[in-house]
XYZ file of N, CA, C and O in Angstrom:
796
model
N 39.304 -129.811 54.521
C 38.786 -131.049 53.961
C 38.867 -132.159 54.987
O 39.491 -131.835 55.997
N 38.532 -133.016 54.976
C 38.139 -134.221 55.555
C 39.860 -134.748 55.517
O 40.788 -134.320 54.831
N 39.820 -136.054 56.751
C 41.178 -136.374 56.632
C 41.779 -137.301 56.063
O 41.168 -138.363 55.942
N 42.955 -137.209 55.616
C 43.334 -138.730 54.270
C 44.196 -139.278 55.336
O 44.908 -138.608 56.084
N 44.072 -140.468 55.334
C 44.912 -141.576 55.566
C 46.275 -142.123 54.877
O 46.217 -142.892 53.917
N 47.452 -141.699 55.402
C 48.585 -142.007 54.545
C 48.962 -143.698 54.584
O 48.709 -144.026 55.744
N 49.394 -144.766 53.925
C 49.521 -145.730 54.749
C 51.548 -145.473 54.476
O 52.182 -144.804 53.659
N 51.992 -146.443 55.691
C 53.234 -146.632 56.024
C 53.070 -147.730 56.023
O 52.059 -148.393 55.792
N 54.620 -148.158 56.428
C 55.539 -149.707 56.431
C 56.305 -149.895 57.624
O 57.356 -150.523 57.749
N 55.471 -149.104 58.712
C 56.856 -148.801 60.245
C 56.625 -150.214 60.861
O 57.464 -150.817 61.531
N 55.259 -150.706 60.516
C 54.734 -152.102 61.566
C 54.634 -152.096 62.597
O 54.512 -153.120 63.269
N 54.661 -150.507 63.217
C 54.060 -150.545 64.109
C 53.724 -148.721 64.373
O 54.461 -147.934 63.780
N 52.617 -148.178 65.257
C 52.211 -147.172 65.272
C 53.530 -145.971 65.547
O 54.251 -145.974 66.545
N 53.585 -145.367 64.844
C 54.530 -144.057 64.956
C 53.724 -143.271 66.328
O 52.558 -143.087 66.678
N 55.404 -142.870 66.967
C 54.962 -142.387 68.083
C 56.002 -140.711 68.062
O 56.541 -140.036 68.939
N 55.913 -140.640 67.087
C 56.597 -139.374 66.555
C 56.645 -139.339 64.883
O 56.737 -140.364 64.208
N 56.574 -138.114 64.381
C 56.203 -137.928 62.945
C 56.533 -136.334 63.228
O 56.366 -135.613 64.211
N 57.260 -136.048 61.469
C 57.750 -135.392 61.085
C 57.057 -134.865 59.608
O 57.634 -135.338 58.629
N 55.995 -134.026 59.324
C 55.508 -133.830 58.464
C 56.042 -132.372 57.257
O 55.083 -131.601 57.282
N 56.860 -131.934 56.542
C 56.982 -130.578 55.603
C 56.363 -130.676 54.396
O 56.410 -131.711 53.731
N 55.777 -129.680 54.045
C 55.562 -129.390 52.554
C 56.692 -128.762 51.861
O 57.282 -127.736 52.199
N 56.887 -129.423 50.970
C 58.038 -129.723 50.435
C 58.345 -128.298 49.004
O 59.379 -127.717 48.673
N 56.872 -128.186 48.477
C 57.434 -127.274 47.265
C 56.707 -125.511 47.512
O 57.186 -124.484 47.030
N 55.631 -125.595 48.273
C 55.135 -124.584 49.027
C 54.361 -123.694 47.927
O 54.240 -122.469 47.920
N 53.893 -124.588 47.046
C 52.690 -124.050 45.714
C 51.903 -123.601 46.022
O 51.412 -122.691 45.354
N 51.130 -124.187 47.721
C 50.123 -122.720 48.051
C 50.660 -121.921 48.573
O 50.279 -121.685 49.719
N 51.621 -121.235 48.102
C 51.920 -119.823 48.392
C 52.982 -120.101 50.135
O 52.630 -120.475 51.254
N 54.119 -119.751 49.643
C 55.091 -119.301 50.693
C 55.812 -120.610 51.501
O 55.122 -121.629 51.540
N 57.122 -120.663 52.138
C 57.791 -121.792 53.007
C 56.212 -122.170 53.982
O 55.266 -121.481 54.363
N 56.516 -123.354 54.072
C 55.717 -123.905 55.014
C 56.920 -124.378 56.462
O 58.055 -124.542 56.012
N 56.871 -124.509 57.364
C 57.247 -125.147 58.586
C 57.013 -126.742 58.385
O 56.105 -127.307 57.775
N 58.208 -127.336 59.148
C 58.088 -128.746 59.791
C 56.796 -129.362 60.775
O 56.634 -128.505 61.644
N 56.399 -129.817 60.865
C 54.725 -129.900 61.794
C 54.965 -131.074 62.598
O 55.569 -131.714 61.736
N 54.949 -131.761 63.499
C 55.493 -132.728 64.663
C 54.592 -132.651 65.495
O 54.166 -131.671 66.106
N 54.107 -134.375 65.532
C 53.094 -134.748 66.438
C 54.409 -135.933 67.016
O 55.406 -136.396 66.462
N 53.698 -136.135 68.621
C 54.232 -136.563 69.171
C 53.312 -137.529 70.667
O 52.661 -136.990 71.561
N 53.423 -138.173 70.589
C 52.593 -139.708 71.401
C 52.454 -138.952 72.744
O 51.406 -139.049 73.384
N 53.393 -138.272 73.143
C 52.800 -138.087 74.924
C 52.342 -136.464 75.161
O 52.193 -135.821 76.200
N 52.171 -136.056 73.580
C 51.591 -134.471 73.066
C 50.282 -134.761 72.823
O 49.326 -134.103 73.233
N 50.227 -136.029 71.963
C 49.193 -136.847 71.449
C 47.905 -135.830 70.378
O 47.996 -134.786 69.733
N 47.429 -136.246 70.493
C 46.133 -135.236 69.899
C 45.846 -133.979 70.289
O 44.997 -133.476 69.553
N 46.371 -132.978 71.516
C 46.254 -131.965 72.253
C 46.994 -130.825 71.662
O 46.751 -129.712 72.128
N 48.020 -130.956 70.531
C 48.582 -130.277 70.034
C 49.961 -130.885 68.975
O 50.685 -131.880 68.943
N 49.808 -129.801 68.303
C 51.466 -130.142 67.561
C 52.745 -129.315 67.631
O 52.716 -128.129 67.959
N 53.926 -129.993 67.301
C 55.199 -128.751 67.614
C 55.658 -128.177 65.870
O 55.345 -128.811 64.862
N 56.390 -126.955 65.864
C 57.348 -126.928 64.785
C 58.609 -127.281 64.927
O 59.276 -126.675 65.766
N 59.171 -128.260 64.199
C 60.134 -128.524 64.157
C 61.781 -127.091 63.954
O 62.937 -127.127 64.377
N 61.103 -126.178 63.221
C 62.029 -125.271 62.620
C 61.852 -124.187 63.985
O 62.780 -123.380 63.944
N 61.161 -123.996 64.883
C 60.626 -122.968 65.651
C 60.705 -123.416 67.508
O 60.375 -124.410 68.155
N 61.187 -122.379 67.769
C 60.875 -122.655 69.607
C 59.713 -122.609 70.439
O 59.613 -122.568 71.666
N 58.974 -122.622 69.657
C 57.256 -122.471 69.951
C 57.231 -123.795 70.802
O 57.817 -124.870 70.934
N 56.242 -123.088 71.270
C 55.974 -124.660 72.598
C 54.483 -124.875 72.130
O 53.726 -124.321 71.333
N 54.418 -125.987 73.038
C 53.193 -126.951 72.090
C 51.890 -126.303 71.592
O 51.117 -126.103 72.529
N 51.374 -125.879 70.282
C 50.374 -125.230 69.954
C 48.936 -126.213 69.856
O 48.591 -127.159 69.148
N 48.441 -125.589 70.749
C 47.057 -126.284 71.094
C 45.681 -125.731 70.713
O 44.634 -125.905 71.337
N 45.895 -124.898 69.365
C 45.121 -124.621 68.834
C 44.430 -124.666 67.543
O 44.623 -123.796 66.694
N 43.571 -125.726 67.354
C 43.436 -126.068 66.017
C 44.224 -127.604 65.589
O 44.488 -127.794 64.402
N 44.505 -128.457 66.427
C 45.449 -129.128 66.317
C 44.880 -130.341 65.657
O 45.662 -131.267 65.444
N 43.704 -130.461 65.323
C 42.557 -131.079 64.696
C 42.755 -131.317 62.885
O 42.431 -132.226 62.122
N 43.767 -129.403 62.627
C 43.496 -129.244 61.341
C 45.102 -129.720 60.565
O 45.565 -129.366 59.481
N 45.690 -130.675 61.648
C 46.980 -130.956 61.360
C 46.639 -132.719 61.173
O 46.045 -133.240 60.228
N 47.324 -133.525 62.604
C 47.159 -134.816 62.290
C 45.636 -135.089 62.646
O 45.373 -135.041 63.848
N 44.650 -135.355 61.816
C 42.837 -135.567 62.118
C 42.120 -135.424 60.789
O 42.564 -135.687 59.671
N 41.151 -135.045 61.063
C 40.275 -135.164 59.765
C 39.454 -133.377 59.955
O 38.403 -133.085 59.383
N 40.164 -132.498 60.782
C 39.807 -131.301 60.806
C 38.663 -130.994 61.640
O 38.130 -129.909 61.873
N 38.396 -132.148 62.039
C 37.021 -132.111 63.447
C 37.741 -132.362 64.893
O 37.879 -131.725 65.937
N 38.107 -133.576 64.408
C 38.869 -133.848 65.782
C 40.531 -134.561 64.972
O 40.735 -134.792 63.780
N 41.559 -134.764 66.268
C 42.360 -135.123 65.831
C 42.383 -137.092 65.831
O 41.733 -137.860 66.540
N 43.041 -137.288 65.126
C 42.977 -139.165 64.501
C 44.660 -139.771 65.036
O 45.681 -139.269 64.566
N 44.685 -140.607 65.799
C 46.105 -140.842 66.113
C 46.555 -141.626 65.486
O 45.715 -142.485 65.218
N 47.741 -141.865 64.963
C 48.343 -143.049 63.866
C 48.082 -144.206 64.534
O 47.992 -144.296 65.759
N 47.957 -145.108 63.737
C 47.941 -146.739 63.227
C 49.178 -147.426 62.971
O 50.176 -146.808 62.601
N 49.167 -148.972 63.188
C 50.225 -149.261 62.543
C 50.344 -149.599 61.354
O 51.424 -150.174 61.219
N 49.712 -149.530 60.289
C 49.248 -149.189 59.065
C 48.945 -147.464 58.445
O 49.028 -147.541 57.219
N 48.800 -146.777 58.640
C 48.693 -145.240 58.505
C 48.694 -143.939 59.744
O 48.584 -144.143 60.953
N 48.819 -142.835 59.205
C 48.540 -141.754 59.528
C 47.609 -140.977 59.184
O 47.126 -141.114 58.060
N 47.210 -140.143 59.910
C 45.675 -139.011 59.277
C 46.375 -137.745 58.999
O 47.093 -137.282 59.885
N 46.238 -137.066 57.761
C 46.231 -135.601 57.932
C 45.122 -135.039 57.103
O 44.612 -135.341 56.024
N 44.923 -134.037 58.073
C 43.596 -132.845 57.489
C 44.528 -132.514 56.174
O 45.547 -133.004 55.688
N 43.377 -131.095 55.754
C 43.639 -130.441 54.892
C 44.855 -129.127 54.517
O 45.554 -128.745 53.578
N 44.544 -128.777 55.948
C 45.848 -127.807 56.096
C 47.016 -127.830 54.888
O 47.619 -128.789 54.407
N 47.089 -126.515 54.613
C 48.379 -126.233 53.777
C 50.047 -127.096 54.622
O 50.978 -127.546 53.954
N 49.993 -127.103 55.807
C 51.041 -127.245 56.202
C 51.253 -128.826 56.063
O 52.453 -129.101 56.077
N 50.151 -130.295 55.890
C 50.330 -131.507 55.719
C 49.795 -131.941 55.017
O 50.079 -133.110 54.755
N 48.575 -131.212 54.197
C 47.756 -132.074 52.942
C 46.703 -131.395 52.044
O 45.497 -131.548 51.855
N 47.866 -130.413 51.474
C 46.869 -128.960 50.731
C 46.986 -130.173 49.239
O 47.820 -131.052 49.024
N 45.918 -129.787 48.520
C 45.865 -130.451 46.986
C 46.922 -129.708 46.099
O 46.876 -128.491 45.920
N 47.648 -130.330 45.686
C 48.490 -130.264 44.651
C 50.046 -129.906 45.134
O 51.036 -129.785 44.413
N 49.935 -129.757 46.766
C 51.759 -129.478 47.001
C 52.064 -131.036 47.489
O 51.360 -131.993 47.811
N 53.387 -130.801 47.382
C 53.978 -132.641 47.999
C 54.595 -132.817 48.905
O 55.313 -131.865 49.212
N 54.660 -133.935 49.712
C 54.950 -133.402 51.115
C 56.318 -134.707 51.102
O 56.618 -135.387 50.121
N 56.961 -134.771 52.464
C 57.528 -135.641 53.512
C 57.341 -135.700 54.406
O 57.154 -134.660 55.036
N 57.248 -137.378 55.254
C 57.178 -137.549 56.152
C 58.133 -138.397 57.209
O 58.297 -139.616 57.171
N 58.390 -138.000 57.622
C 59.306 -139.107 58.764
C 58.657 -139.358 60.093
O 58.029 -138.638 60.870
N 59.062 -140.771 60.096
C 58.011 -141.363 60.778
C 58.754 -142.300 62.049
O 59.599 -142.994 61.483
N 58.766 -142.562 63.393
C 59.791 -142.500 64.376
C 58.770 -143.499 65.500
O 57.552 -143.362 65.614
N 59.491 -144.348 66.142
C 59.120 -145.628 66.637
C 59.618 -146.170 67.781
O 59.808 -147.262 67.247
N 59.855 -146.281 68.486
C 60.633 -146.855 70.037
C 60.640 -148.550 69.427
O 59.674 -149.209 69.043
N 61.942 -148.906 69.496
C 62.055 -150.911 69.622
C 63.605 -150.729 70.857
O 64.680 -150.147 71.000
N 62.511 -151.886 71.597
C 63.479 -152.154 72.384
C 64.854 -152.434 72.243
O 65.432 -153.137 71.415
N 65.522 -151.398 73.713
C 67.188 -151.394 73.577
C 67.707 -151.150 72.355
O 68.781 -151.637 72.004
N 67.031 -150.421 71.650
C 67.766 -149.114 69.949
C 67.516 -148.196 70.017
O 68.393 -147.349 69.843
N 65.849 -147.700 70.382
C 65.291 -146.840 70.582
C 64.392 -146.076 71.395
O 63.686 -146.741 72.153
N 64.276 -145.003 71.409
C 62.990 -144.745 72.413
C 62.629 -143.170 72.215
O 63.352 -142.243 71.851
N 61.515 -143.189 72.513
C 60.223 -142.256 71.869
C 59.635 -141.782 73.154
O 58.693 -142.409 73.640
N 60.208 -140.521 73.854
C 59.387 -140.668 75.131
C 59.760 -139.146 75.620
O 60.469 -138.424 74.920
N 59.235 -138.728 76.856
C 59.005 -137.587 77.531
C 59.433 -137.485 79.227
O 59.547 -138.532 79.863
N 59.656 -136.155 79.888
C 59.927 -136.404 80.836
C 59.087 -135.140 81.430
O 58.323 -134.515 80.694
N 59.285 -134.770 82.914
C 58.909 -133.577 83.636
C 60.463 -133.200 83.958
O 61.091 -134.202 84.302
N 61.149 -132.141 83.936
C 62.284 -131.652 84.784
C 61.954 -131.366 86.343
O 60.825 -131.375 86.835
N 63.126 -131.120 86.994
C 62.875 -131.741 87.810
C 63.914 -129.929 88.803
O 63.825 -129.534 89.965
N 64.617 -129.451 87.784
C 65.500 -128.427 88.049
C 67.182 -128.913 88.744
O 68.209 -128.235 88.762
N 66.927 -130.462 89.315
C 68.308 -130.863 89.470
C 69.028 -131.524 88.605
O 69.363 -130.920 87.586
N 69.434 -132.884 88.783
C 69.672 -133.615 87.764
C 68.727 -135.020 87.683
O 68.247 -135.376 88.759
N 68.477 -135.698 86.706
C 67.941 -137.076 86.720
C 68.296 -137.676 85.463
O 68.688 -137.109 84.444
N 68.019 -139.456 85.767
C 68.436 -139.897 84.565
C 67.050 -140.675 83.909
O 66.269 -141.268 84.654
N 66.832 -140.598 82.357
C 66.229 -140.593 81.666
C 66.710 -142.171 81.171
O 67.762 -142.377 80.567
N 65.577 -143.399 81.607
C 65.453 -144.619 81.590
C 65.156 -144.817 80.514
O 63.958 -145.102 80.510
N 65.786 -144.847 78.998
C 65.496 -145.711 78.146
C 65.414 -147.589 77.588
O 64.987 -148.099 76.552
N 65.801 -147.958 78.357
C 66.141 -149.723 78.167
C 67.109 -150.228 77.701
O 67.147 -151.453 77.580
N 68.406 -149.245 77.218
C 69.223 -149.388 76.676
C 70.054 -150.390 77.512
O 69.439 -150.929 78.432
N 70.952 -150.622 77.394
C 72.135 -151.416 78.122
C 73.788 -150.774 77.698
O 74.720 -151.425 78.171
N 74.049 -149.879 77.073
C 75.102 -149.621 76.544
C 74.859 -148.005 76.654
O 75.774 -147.257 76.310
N 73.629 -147.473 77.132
C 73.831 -145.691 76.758
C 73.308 -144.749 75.261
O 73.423 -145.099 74.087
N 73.092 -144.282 75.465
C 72.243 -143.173 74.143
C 73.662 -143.163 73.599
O 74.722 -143.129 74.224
N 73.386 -143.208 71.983
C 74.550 -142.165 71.485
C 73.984 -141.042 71.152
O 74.718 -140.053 71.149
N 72.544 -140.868 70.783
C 72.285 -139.740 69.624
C 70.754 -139.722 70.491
O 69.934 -140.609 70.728
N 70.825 -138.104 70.861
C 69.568 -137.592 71.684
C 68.564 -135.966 71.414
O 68.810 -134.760 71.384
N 67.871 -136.485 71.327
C 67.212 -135.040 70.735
C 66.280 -134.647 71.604
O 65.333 -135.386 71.871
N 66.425 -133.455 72.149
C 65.193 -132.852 73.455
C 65.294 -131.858 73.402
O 66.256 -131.099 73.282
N 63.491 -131.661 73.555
C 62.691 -130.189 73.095
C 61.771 -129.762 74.263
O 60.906 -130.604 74.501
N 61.740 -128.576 75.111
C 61.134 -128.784 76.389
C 59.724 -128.047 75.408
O 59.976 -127.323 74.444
N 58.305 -128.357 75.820
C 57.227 -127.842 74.999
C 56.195 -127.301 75.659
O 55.111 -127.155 75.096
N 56.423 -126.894 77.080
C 55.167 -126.436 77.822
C 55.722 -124.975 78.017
O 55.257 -124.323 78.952
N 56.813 -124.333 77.092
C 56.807 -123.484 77.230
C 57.864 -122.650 75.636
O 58.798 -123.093 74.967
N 57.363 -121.793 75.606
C 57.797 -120.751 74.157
C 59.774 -120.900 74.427
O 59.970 -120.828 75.640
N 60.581 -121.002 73.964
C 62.353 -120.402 73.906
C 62.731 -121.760 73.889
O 63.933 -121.495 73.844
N 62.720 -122.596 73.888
C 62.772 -124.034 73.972
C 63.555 -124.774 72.588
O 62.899 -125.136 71.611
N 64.979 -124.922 72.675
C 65.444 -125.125 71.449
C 65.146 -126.534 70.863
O 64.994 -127.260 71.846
N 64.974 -127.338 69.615
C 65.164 -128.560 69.512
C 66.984 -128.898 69.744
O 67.854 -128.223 69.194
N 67.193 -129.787 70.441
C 68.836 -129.735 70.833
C 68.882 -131.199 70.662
O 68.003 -132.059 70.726
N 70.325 -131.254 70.393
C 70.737 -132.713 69.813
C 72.173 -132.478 70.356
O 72.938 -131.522 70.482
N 72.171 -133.801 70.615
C 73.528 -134.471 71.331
C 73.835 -135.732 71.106
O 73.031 -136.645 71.294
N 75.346 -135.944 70.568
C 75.632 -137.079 70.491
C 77.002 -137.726 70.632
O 77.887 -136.878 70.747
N 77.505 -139.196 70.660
C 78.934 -139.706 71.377
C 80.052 -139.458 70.299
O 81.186 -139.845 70.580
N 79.864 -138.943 69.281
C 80.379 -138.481 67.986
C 81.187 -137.739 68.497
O 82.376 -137.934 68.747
N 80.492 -136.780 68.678
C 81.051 -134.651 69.561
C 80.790 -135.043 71.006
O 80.338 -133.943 71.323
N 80.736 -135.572 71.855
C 80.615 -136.159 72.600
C 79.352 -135.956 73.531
O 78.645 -134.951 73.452
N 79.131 -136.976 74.405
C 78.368 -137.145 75.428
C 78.766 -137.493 76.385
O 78.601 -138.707 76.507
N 79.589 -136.715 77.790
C 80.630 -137.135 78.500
C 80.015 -136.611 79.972
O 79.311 -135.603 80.029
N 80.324 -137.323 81.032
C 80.333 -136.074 81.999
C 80.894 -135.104 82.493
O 81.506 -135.227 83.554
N 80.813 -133.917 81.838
C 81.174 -132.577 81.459
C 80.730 -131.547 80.711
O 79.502 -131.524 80.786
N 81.133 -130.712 80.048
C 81.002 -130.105 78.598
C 80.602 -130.903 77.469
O 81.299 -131.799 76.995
N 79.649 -130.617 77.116
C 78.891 -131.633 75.663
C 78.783 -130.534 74.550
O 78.449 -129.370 74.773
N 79.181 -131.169 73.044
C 78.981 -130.441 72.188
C 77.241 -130.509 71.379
O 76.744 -131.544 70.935
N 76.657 -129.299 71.364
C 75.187 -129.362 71.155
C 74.614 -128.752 70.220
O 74.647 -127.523 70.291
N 73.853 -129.432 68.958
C 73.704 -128.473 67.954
C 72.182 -128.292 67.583
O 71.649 -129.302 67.123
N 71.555 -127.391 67.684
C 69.940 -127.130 67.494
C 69.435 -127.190 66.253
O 69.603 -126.390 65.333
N 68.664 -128.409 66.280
C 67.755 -128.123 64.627
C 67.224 -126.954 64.213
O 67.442 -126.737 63.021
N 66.522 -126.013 64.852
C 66.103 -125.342 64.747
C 66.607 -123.699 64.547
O 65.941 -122.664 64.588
N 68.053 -123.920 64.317
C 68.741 -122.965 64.312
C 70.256 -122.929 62.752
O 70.437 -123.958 62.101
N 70.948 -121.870 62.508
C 72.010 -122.184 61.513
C 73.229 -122.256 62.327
O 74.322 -122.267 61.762
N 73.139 -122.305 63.581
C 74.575 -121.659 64.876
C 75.284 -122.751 64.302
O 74.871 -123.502 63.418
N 76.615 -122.784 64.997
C 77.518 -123.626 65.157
C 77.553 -124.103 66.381
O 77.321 -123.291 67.277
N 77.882 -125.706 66.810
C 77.474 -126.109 68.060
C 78.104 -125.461 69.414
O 79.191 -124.899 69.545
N 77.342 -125.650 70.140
C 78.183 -124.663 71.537
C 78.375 -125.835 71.905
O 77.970 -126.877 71.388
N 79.411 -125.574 73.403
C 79.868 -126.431 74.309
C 79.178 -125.814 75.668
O 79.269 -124.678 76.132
N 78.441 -126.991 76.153
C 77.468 -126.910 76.931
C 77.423 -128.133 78.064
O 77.511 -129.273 77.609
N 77.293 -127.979 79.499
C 76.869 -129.575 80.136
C 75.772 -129.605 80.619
O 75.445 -129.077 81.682
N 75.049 -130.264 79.845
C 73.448 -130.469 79.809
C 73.336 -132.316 80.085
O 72.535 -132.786 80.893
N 73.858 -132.787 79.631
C 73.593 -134.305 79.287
C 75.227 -135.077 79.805
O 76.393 -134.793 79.533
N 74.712 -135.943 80.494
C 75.719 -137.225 80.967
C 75.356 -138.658 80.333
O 74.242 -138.818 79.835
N 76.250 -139.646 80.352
C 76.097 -140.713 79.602
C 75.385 -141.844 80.964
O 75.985 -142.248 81.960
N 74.327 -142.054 80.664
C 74.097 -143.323 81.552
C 73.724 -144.353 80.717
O 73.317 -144.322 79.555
N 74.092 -146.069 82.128
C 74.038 -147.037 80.838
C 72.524 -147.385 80.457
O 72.129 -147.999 79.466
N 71.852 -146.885 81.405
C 70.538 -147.097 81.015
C 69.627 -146.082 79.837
O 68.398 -146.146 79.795
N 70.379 -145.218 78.972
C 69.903 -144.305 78.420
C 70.324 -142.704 78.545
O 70.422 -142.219 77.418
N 70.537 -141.965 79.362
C 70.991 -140.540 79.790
C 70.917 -139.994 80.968
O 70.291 -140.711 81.748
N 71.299 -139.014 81.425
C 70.573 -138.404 82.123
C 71.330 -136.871 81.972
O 72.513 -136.597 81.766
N 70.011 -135.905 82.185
C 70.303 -134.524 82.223
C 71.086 -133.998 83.793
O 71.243 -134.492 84.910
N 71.436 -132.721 83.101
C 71.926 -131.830 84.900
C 70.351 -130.859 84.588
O 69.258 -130.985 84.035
N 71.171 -129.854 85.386
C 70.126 -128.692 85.830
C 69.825 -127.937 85.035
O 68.946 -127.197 85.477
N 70.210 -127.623 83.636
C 70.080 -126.810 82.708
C 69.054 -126.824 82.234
O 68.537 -127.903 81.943
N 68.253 -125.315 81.938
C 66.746 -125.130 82.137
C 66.493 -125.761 80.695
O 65.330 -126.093 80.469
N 67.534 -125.990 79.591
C 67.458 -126.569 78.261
C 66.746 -127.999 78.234
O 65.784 -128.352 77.553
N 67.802 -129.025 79.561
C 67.138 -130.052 79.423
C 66.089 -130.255 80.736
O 65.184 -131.088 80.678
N 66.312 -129.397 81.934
C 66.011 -130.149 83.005
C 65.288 -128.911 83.783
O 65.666 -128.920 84.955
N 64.220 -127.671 83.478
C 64.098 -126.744 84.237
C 62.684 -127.098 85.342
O 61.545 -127.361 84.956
N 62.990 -127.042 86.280
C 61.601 -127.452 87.070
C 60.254 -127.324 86.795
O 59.971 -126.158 86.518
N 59.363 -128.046 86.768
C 57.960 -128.082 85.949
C 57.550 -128.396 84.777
O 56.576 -129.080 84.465
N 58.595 -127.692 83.893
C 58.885 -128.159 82.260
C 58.504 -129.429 81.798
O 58.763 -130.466 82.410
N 57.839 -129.371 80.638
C 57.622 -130.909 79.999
C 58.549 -130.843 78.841
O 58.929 -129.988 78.041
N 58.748 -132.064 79.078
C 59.726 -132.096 77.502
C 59.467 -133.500 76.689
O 58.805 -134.453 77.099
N 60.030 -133.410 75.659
C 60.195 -134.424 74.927
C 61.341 -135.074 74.173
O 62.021 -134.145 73.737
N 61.800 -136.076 73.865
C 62.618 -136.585 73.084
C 62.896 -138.265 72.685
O 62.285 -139.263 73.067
N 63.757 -138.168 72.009
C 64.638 -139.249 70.686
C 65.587 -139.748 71.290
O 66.328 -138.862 71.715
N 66.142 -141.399 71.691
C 67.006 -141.247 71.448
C 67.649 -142.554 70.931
O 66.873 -143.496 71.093
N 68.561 -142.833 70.487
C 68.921 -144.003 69.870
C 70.362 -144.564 70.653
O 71.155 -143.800 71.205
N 70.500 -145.852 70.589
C 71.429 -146.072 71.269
C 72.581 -146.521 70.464
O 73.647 -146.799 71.013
């Protein structure tokens, strides 16, 4: 079907969105569906899955099923698809925004050594979420100053999984936002990735 326009209250264009069908009346679990600003219209991710960015059909997710429609700061588009806007199932959405020095909504290239990831912060990420997407095994991983974010061993727990968190050193605290080591999770050479993080 043609694409509906959801409206929101973010006040300003979502640069990440989080779409599930919630009761799965057309038949069977549906997946998490995730569009993302520097993925943009070229594809979408699953949130529940290590799939790297699917660039096929990506029209029949956030768009009107011809082409894809990028959010507004007033709404979102979703096609018809069972997975964001089948008639009669009900959905959620979460909807995700960069404001200066709180947040940020953004992407990197790895690099295979270490680098640090410039958010605008002044005080350091507490809470970071990165998903590398130009390629399939790619966990969604989250880190935060809770379980810590130290330079060392970091405790790391994957959305996309039921594990219990490992202890891992992937991520250092910088005051400008983060920065990764060499670990092909956050930082493998060529790799695109993406992420969240809040300060």
């Amino acid at each position: 079907t043609a694409g509906r326009t959801v409206s929101h209250n973010l006040g300003v264009a979502p640069e990440m969105m989080w779409v599930k069908n919630r009761n799965g009346a057309s038949g069977g679990a549906r997946p998490w569906i995730v569009y993302h600003k520097d993925t943009g219209n070229t594809g979408y991710l699953k949130l529940n899955e290590t799939s790297a960015l699917i660039t096929s059909d990506p029209e029949s997710k956030f768009g009107n099923g011809t082409v894809g429609v990028s959010p507004t700061a007033s709404g979102f588009t979703v096609a018809g698809d069972y997975e964001v806007n089948y008639s009669g199932d009900t959905y959620i959405a979460y909807l995700f925004a960069s404001l200066a020095g709180i947040s940020k909504v953004g992407s990197y290239t790895g690099n295979g050594g270490s680098q640090t990831i410039d958010c605008g912060f002044t005080s350091g990420a507490r809470f970071v979420l990165i998903k590398g997407t130009s390629s399939s095994g790619f966990n969604w991983n989250v880190y935060d100053t809770a379980r810590g974010i130290v330079a060392g061993n970091d405790s790391r727990l994957s959305l996309d999984t039921t594990f219990a968190e490992v202890s891992v050193d992937e991520i250092d605290p910088h005051s400008s936002g983060f920065s990764v080591t060499s670990a092909a999770d956050v930082n493998m050479s060529g790799q695109s990735y993406i992420f969240y993080a809040i300060a």
